[in-house]
Tab-separated table of C-alpha atoms in Angstrom:
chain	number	residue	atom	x	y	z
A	190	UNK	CA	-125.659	58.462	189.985
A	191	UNK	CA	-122.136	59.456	189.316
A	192	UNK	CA	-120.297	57.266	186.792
A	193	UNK	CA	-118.939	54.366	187.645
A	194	UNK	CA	-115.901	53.413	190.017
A	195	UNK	CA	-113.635	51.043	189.719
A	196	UNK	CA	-113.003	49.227	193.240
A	197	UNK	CA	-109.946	46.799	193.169
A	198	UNK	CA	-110.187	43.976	196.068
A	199	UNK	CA	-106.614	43.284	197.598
A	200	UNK	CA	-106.670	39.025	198.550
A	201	UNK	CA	-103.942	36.627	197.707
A	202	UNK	CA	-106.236	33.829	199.141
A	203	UNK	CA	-109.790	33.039	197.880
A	204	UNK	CA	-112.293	33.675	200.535
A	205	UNK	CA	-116.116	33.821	200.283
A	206	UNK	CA	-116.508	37.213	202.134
A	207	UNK	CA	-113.387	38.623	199.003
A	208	UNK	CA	-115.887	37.577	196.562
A	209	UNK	CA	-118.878	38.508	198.502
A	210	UNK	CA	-117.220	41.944	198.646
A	211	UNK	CA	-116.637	42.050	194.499
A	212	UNK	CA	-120.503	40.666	193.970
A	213	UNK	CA	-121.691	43.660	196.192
A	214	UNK	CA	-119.405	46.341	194.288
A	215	UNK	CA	-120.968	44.949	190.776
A	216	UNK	CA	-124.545	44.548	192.337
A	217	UNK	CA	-124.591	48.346	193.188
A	218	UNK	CA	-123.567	49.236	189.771
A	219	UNK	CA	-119.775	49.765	189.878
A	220	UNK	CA	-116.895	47.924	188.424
A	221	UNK	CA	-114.849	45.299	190.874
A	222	UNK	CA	-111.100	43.956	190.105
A	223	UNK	CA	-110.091	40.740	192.365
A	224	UNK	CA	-106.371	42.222	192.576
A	225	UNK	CA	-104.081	38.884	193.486
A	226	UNK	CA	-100.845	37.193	191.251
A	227	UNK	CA	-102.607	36.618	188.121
A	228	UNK	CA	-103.836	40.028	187.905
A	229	UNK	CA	-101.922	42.605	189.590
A	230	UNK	CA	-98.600	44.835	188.709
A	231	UNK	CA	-97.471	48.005	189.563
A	232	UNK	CA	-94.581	49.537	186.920
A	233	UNK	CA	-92.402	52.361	187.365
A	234	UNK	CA	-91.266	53.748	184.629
A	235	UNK	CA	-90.386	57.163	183.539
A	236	UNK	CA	-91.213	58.777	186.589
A	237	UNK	CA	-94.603	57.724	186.418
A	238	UNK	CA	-96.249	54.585	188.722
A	239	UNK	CA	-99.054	52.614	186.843
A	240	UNK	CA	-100.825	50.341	188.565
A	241	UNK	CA	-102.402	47.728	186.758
A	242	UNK	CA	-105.464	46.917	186.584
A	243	UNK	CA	-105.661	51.142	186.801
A	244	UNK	CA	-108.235	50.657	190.091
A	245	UNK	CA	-109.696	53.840	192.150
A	246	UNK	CA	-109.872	52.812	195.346
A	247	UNK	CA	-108.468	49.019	196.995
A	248	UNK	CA	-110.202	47.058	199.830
A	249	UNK	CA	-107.404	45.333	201.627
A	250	UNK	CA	-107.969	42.154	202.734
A	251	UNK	CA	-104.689	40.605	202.689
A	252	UNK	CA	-104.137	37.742	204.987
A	253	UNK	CA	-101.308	38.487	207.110
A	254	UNK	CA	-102.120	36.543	210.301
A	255	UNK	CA	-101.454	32.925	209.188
A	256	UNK	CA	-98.144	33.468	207.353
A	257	UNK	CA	-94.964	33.541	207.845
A	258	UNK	CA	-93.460	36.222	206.742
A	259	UNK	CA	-96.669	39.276	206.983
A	260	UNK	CA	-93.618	41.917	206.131
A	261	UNK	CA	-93.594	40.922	202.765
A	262	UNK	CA	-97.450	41.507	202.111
A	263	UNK	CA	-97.849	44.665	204.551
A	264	UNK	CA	-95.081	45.905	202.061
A	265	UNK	CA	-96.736	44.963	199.079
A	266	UNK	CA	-100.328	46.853	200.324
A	267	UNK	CA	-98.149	49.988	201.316
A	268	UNK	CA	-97.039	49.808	197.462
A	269	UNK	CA	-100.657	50.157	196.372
A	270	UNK	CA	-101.282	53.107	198.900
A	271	UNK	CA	-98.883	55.098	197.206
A	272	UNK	CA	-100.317	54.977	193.866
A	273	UNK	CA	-104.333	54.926	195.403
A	274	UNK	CA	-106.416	55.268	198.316
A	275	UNK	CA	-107.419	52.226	200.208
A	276	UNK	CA	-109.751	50.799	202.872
A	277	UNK	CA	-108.003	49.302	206.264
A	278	UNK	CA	-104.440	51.070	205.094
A	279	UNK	CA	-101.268	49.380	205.926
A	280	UNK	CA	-100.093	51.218	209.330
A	281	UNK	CA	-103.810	50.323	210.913
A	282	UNK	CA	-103.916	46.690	209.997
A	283	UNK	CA	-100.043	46.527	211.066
A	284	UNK	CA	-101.108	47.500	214.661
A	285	UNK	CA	-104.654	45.422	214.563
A	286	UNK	CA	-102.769	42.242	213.414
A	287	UNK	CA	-100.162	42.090	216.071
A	288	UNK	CA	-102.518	41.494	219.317
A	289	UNK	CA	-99.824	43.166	221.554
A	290	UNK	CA	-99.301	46.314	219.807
A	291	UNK	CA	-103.356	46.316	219.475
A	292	UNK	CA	-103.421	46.417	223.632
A	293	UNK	CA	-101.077	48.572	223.895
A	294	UNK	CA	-102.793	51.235	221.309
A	295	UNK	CA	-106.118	50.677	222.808
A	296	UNK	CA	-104.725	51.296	226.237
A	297	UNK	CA	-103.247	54.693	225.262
A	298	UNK	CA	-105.896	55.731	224.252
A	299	UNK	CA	-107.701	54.770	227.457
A	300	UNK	CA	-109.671	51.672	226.223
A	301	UNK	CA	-110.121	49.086	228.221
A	302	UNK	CA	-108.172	45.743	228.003
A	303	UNK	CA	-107.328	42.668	230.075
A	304	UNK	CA	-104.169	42.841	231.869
A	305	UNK	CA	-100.876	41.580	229.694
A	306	UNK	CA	-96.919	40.865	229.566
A	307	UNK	CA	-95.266	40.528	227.265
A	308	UNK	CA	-91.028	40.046	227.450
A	309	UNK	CA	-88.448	38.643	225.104
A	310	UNK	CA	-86.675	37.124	228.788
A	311	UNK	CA	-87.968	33.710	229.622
A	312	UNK	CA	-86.957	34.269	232.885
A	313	UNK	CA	-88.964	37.703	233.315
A	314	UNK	CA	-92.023	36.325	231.570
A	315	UNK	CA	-92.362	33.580	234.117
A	316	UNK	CA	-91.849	35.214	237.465
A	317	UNK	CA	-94.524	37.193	236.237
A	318	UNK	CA	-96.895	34.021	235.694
A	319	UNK	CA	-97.584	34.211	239.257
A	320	UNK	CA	-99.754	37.734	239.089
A	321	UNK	CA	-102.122	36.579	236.657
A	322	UNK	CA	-104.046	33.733	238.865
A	323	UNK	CA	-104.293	29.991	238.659
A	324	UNK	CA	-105.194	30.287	234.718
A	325	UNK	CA	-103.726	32.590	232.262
A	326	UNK	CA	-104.110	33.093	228.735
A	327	UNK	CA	-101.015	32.976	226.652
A	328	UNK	CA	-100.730	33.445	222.932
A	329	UNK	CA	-98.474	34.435	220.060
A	330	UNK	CA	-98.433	38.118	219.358
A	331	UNK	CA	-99.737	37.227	215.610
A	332	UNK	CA	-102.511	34.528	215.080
A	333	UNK	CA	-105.823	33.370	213.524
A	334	UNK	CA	-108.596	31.694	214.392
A	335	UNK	CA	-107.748	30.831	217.389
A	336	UNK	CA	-104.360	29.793	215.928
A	337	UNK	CA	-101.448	30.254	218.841
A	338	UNK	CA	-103.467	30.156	222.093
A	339	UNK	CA	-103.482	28.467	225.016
A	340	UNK	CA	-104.817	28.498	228.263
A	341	UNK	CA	-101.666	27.698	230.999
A	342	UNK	CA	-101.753	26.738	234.472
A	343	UNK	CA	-100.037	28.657	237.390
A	344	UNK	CA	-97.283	26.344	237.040
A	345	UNK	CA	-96.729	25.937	233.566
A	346	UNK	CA	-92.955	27.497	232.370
A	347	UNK	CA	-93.906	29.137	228.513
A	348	UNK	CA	-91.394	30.936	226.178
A	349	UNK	CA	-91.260	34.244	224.806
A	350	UNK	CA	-91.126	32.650	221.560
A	351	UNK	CA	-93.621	30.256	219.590
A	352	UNK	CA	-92.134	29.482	216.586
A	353	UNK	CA	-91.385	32.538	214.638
A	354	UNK	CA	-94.074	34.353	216.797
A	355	UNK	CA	-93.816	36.321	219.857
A	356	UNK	CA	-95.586	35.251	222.327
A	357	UNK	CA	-97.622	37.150	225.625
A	358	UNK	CA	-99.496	36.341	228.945
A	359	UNK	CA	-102.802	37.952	229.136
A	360	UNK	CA	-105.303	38.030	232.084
A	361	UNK	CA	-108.108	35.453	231.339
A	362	UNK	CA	-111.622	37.282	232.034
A	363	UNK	CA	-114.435	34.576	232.291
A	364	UNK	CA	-117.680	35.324	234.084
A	365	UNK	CA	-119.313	32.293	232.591
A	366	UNK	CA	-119.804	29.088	234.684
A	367	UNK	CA	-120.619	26.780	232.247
A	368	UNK	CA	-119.389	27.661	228.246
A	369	UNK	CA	-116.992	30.986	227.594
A	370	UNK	CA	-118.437	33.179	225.312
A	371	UNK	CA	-117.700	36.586	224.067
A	372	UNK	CA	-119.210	38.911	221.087
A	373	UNK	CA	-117.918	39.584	217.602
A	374	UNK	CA	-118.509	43.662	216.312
A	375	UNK	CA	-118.402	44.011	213.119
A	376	UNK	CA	-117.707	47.610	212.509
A	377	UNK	CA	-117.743	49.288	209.023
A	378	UNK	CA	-117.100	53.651	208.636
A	379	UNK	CA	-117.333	53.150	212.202
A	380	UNK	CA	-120.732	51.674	212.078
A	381	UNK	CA	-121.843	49.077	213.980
A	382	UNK	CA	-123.289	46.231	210.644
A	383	UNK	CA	-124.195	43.278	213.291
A	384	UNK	CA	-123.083	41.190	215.936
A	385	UNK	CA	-122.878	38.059	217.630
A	386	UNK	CA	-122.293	36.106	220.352
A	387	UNK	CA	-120.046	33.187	220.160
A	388	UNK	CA	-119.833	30.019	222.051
A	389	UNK	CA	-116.879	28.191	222.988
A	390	UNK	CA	-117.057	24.099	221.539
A	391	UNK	CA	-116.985	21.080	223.803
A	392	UNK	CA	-114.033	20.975	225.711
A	393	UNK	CA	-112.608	24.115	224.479
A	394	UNK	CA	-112.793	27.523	225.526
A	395	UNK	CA	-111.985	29.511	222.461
A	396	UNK	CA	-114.973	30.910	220.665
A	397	UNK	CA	-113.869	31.253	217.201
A	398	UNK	CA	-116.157	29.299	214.561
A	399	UNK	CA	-113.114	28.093	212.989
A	400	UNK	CA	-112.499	25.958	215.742
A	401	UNK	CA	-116.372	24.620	215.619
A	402	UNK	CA	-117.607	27.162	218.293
A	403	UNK	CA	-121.388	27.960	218.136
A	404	UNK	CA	-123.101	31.357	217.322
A	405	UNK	CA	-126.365	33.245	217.775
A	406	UNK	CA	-127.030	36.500	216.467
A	407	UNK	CA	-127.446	39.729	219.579
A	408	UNK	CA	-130.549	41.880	218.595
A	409	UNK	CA	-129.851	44.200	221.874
A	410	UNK	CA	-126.703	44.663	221.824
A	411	UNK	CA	-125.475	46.951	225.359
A	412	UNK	CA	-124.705	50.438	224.197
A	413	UNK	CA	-121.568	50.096	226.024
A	414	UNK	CA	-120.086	47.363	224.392
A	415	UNK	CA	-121.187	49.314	221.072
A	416	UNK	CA	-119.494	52.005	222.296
A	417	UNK	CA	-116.205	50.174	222.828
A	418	UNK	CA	-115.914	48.129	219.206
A	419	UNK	CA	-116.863	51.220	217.646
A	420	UNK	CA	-113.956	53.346	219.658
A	421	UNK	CA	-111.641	50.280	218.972
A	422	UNK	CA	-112.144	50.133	215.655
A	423	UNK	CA	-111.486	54.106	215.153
A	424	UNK	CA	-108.448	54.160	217.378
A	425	UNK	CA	-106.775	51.834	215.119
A	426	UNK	CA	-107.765	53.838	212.270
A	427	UNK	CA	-109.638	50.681	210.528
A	428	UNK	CA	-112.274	51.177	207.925
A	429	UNK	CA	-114.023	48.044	208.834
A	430	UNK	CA	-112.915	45.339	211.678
A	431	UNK	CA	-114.714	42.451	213.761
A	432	UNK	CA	-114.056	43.828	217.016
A	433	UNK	CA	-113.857	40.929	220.018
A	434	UNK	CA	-115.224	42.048	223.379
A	435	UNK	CA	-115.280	39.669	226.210
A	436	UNK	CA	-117.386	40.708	230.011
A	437	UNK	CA	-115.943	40.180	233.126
A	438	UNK	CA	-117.580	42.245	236.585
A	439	UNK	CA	-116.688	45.576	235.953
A	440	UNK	CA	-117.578	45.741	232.742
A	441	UNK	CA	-116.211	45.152	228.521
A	442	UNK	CA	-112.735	44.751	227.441
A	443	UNK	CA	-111.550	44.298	224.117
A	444	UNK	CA	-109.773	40.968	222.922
A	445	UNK	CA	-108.919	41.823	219.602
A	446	UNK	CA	-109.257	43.892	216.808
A	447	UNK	CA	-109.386	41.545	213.554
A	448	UNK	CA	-108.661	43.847	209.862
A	449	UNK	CA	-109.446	40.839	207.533
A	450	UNK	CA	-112.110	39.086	209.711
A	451	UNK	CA	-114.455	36.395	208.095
A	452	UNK	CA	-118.528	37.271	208.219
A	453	UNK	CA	-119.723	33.808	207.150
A	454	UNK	CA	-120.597	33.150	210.676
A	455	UNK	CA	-122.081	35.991	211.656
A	456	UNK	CA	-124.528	35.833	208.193
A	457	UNK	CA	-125.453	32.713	209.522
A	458	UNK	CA	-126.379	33.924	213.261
A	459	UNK	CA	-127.605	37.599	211.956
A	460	UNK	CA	-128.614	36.893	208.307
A	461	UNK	CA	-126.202	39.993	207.778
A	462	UNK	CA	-123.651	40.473	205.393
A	463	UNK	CA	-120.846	43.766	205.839
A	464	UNK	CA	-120.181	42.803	202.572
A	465	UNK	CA	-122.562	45.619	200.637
A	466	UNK	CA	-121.246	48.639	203.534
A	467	UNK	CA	-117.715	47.640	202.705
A	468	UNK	CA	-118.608	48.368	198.873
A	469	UNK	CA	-120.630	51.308	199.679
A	470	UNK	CA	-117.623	52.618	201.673
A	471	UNK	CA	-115.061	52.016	199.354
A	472	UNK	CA	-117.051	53.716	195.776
A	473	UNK	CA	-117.990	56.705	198.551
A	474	UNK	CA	-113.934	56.949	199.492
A	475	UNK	CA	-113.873	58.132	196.246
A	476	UNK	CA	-116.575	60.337	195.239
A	477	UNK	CA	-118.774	57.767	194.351
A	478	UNK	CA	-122.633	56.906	195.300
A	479	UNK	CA	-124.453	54.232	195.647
A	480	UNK	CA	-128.447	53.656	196.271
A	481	UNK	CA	-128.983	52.933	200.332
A	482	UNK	CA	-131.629	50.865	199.771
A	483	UNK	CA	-129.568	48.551	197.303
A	484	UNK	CA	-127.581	48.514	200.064
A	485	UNK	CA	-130.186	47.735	202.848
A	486	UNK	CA	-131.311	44.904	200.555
A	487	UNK	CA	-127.582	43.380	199.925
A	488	UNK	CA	-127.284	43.125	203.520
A	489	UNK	CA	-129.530	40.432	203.610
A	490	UNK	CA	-127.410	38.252	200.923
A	491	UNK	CA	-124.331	36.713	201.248
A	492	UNK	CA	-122.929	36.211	197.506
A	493	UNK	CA	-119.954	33.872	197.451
A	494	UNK	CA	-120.286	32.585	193.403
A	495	UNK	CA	-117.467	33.511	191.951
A	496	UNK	CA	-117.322	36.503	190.526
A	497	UNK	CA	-117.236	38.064	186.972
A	498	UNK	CA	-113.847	39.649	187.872
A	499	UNK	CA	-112.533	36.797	188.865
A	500	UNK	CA	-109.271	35.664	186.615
A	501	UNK	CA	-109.961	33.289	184.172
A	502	UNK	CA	-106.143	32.727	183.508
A	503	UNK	CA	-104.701	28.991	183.722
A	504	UNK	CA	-104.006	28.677	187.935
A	505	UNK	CA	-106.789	31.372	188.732
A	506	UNK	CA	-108.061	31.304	192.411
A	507	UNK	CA	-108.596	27.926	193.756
A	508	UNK	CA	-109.617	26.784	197.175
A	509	UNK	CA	-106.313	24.333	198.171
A	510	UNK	CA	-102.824	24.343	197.345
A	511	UNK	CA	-101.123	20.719	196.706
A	512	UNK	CA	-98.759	19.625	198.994
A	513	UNK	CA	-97.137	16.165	199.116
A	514	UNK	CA	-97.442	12.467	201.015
A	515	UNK	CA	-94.504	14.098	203.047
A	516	UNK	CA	-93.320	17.680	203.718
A	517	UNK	CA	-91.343	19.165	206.144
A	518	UNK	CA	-93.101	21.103	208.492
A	519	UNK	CA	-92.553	23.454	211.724
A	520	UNK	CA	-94.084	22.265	214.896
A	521	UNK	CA	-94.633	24.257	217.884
A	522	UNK	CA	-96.343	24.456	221.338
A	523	UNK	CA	-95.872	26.700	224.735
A	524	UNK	CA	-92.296	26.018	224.915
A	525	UNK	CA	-90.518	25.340	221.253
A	526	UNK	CA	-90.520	24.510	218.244
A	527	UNK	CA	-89.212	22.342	216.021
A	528	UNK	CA	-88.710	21.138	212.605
A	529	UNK	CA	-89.937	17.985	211.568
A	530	UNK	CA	-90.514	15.541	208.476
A	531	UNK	CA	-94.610	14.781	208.592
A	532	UNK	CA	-96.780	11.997	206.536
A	533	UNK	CA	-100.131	13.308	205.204
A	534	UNK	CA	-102.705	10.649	205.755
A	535	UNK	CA	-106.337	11.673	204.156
A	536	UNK	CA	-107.163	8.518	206.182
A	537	UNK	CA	-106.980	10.034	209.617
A	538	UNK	CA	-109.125	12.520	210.794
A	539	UNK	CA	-107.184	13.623	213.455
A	540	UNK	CA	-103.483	14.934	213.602
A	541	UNK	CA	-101.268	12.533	215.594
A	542	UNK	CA	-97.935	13.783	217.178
A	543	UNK	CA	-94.980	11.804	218.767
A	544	UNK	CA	-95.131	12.313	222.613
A	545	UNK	CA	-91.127	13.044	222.430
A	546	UNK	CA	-91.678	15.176	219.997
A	547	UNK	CA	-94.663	17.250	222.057
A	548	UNK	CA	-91.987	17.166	225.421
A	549	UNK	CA	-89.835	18.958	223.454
A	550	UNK	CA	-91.741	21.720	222.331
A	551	UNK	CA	-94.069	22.103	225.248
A	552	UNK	CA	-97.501	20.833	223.652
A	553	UNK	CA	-100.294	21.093	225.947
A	554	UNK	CA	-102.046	21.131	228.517
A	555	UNK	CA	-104.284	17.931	227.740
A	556	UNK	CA	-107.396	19.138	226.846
A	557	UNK	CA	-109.108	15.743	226.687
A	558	UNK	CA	-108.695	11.790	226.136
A	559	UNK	CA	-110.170	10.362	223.028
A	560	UNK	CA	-110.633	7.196	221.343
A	561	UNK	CA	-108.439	6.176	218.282
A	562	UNK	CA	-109.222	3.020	216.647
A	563	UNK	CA	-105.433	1.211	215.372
A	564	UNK	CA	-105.178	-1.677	213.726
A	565	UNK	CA	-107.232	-4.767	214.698
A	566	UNK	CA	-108.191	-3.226	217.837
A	567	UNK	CA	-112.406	-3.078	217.205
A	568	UNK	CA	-112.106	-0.573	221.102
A	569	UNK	CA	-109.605	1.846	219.941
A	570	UNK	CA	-107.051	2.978	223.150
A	571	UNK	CA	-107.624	6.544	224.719
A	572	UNK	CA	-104.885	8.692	223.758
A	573	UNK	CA	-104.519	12.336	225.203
A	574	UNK	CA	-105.524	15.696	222.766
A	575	UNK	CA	-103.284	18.555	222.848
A	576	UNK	CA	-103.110	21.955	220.879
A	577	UNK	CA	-99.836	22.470	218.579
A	578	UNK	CA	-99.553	24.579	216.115
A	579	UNK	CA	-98.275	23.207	213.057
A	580	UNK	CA	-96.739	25.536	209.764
A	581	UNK	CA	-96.879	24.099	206.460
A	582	UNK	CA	-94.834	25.698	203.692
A	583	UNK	CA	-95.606	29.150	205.390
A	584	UNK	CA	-99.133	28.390	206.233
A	585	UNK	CA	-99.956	28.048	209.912
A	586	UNK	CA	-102.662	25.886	211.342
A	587	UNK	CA	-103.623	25.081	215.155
A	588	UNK	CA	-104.908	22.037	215.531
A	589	UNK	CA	-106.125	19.523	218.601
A	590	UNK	CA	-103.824	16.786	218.154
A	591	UNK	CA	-103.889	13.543	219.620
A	592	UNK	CA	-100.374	12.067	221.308
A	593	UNK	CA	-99.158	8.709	221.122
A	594	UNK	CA	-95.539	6.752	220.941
A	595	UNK	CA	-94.283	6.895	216.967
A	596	UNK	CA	-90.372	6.380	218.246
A	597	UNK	CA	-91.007	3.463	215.912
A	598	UNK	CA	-92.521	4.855	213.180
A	599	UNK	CA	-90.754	6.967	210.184
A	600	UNK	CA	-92.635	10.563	210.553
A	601	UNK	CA	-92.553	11.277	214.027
A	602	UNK	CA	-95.770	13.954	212.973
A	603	UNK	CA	-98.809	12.720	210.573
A	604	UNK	CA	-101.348	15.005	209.445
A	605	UNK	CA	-104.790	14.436	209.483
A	606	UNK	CA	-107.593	15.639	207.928
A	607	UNK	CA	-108.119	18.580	210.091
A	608	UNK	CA	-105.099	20.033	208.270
A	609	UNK	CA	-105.467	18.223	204.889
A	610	UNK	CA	-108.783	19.567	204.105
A	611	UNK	CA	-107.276	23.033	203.034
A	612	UNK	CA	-104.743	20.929	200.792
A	613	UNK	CA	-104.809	18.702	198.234
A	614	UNK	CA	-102.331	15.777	198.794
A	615	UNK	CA	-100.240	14.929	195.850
A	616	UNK	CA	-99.054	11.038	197.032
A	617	UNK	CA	-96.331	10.421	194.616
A	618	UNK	CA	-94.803	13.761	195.504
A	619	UNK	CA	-92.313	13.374	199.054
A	620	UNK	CA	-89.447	15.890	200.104
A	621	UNK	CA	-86.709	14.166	199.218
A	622	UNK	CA	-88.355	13.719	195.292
A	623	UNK	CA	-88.293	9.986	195.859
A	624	UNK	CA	-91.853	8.157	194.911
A	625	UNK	CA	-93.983	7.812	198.243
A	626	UNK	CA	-93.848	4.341	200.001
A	627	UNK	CA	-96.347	1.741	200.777
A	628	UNK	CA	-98.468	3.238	203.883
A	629	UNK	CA	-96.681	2.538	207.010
A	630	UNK	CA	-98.472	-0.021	209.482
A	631	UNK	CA	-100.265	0.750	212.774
A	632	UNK	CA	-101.018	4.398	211.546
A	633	UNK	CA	-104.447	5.263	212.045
């Protein structure tokens, strides 16, 4: 074997496929560097770039889709590429990441995709509602798991804008009578690794397992829709991608093309992990080797301890960030958005917005009624379940929220554990630096 290369793994956010991906590196005999704040510079000086930790090659698996401001970190991966070669380079994931320029790449290049609009005119975006049927899909141009997308009926008004996001209207393709599914590619050095079908939840109709969608592994998977995630994935120029590919009568189309997509579900439906391919690829970008049956035998492990390279500094990688018993917070649905003063409650498992609040920015359609126990009553009252999409300090989250009258209450928004679970909740800590109040009554 040649000697050893050092692979540097580009993630400001701790994931368990990012440290999946450094396990593999050191478990085919190379050296791995978690690159992120408390281990990264680059210095120019003297006409010379270092870049330190001095890495060969970078995987980039910067998060992009879920902040606000994705400029800053495509600039800061563009940095690295100057000073060394790297896997899913900035250009590609630029056009994978924004869904609309991904259609319109694809379609160049004579790839099939559903039907789309996209205009910065509210007026021209809804005359053409009309041509795409009684139900359309419509979703921001940037988005994760399932983050920014609704389903709209034919005479539903939506903006161009959601939030900070463009937003589009895209043909919905749905053979399926009873549950939508689609399948998730995962394509590495244009290799198919595995795949999987995913099933939309109860009462939903997005697939994605983030939202609680189910998943079985696809043995057989058609050599067309092979063909097609494989194509996808090249035409964007991506070193590895979960490619999204959805059947309607005539045949495949591709959904999306996702740069920094999560295998945890698919190692649970195929008992596969990309994880050891992405490794292999990245030592090989460089003149590296690595055995192919260490690599045959990785597959079937999915490694998420944390890693030796991990940095041991005061403030190295943890799971949550802290955020207080109030913040200020973006809310937005089909039509607006708006900023708004929100409570965390660990108490409630459900988000709860005001239904002023949800006129205003368009939040819906109802996707169902549910039961929310308040107060002494043992029944609970039905109260209707909406999708918003809800940004906290940059972060973005999309969420089923439940709607009731807070014109009464303080924080017209209060967060519930389906946001608070990727925090932790500092309760003496409130925006205006004030210590937090006694709980307010009637809140769930």
């Amino acid at each position: 074997m040649t000697e050893s290369v050092h692979v540097g793994v580009l993630s400001l956010h701790t994931s368990k496929e990012t440290k999946a991906i450094l396990n593999a590196v050191e478990a085919l005999g190379h050296e791995s560097t978690w690159l992120r704040e408390e281990t990264l510079s680059v210095d120019v000086r003297d006409g010379e770039v270092t870049l330190d930790p001095d890495v060969d090659v970078v995987v980039n698996r910067l998060l992009l889709s879920n902040t606000e401001q994705p400029a800053e970190l495509l600039g800061l991966a563009h940095t690295l590429e100057g000073v060394t070669p790297m896997l899913n380079e900035p250009s590609s994931v630029l056009t994978a990441f924004h869904k609309y320029a991904t259609a319109t790449h694809l379609t160049a290049a004579g790839l099939s995709v559903p039907n789309a609009f996209l205009s910065l005119s509210a007026d021209r975006l809804n005359a053409e509602r009309p041509r795409f049927g009684e139900e359309a899909v419509f979703k921001t141009a940037i988005g994760t798991h399932g983050g920014g997308t609704w389903k709209v009926g034919a005479d539903e008004d939506v903006n161009p804008r959601v939030g900070e996001r463009y937003a589009f209207l895209q043909e919905l393709i749905d053979r399926d009578e009873d549950r939508h599914r689609d399948l998730r590619v995962y394509v590495v050095d244009g290799e198919v690794i595995a795949s999987m079908r995913r099933f939309a939840p109860e009462n939903d109709w997005r697939t994605n397992v983030a939202l609680g969608g189910d998943v079985e592994g696809v043995a057989d998977l058609p050599a067309d829709a092979e063909s097609l995630a494989r194509d996808a994935a090249s035409t964007l120029g991506l070193d590895m991608a979960g490619v999204d590919l959805v059947e309607g009568e005539d045949g495949w189309y591709v959904l999306e093309v996702n740069p920094t997509a999560g295998f945890k579900g698919l190692f649970e439906a195929t008992s596969t992990s990309p994880a050891p391919d992405i490794a292999r690829l990245a030592v090989e970008r460089v003149g590296g080797s690595v055995d192919a049956d260490a690599v045959e035998r990785l597959r079937g492990q999915f490694d998420t301890s944390t890693p030796s390279s991990a940095p041991r500094t005061p403030g190295a990688p943890t799971e949550q960030r802290t955020i207080g018993y109030t913040e200020e917070v973006l809310v937005s649905g089909t039509s607006g958005t708006e900023r708004t003063l929100a409570k965390s409650d660990t108490g409630a498992s459900r988000t709860s917005l005001d239904t002023s609040l949800a006129a205003t920015i368009g939040a819906g359609p109802i996707k169902r009624m549910t039961k929310v126990k308040s107060g002494s009553m043992k029944q609970g009252k039905a109260r209707p379940v909406v999708d918003i999409v809800v940004s906290v300090n940059g972060d973005r989250h999309t969420v089923a929220a439940s709607l009731e009258d807070r014109g009464h209450m303080d924080y017209p928004l209060l967060l519930g554990r389906d946001i608070l679970k990727h925090y932790h909740v500092d309760v003496t800590r409130t925006t205006d630096g004030e210590k937090a109040e006694e709980e307010e009554l009637d809140e769930e």
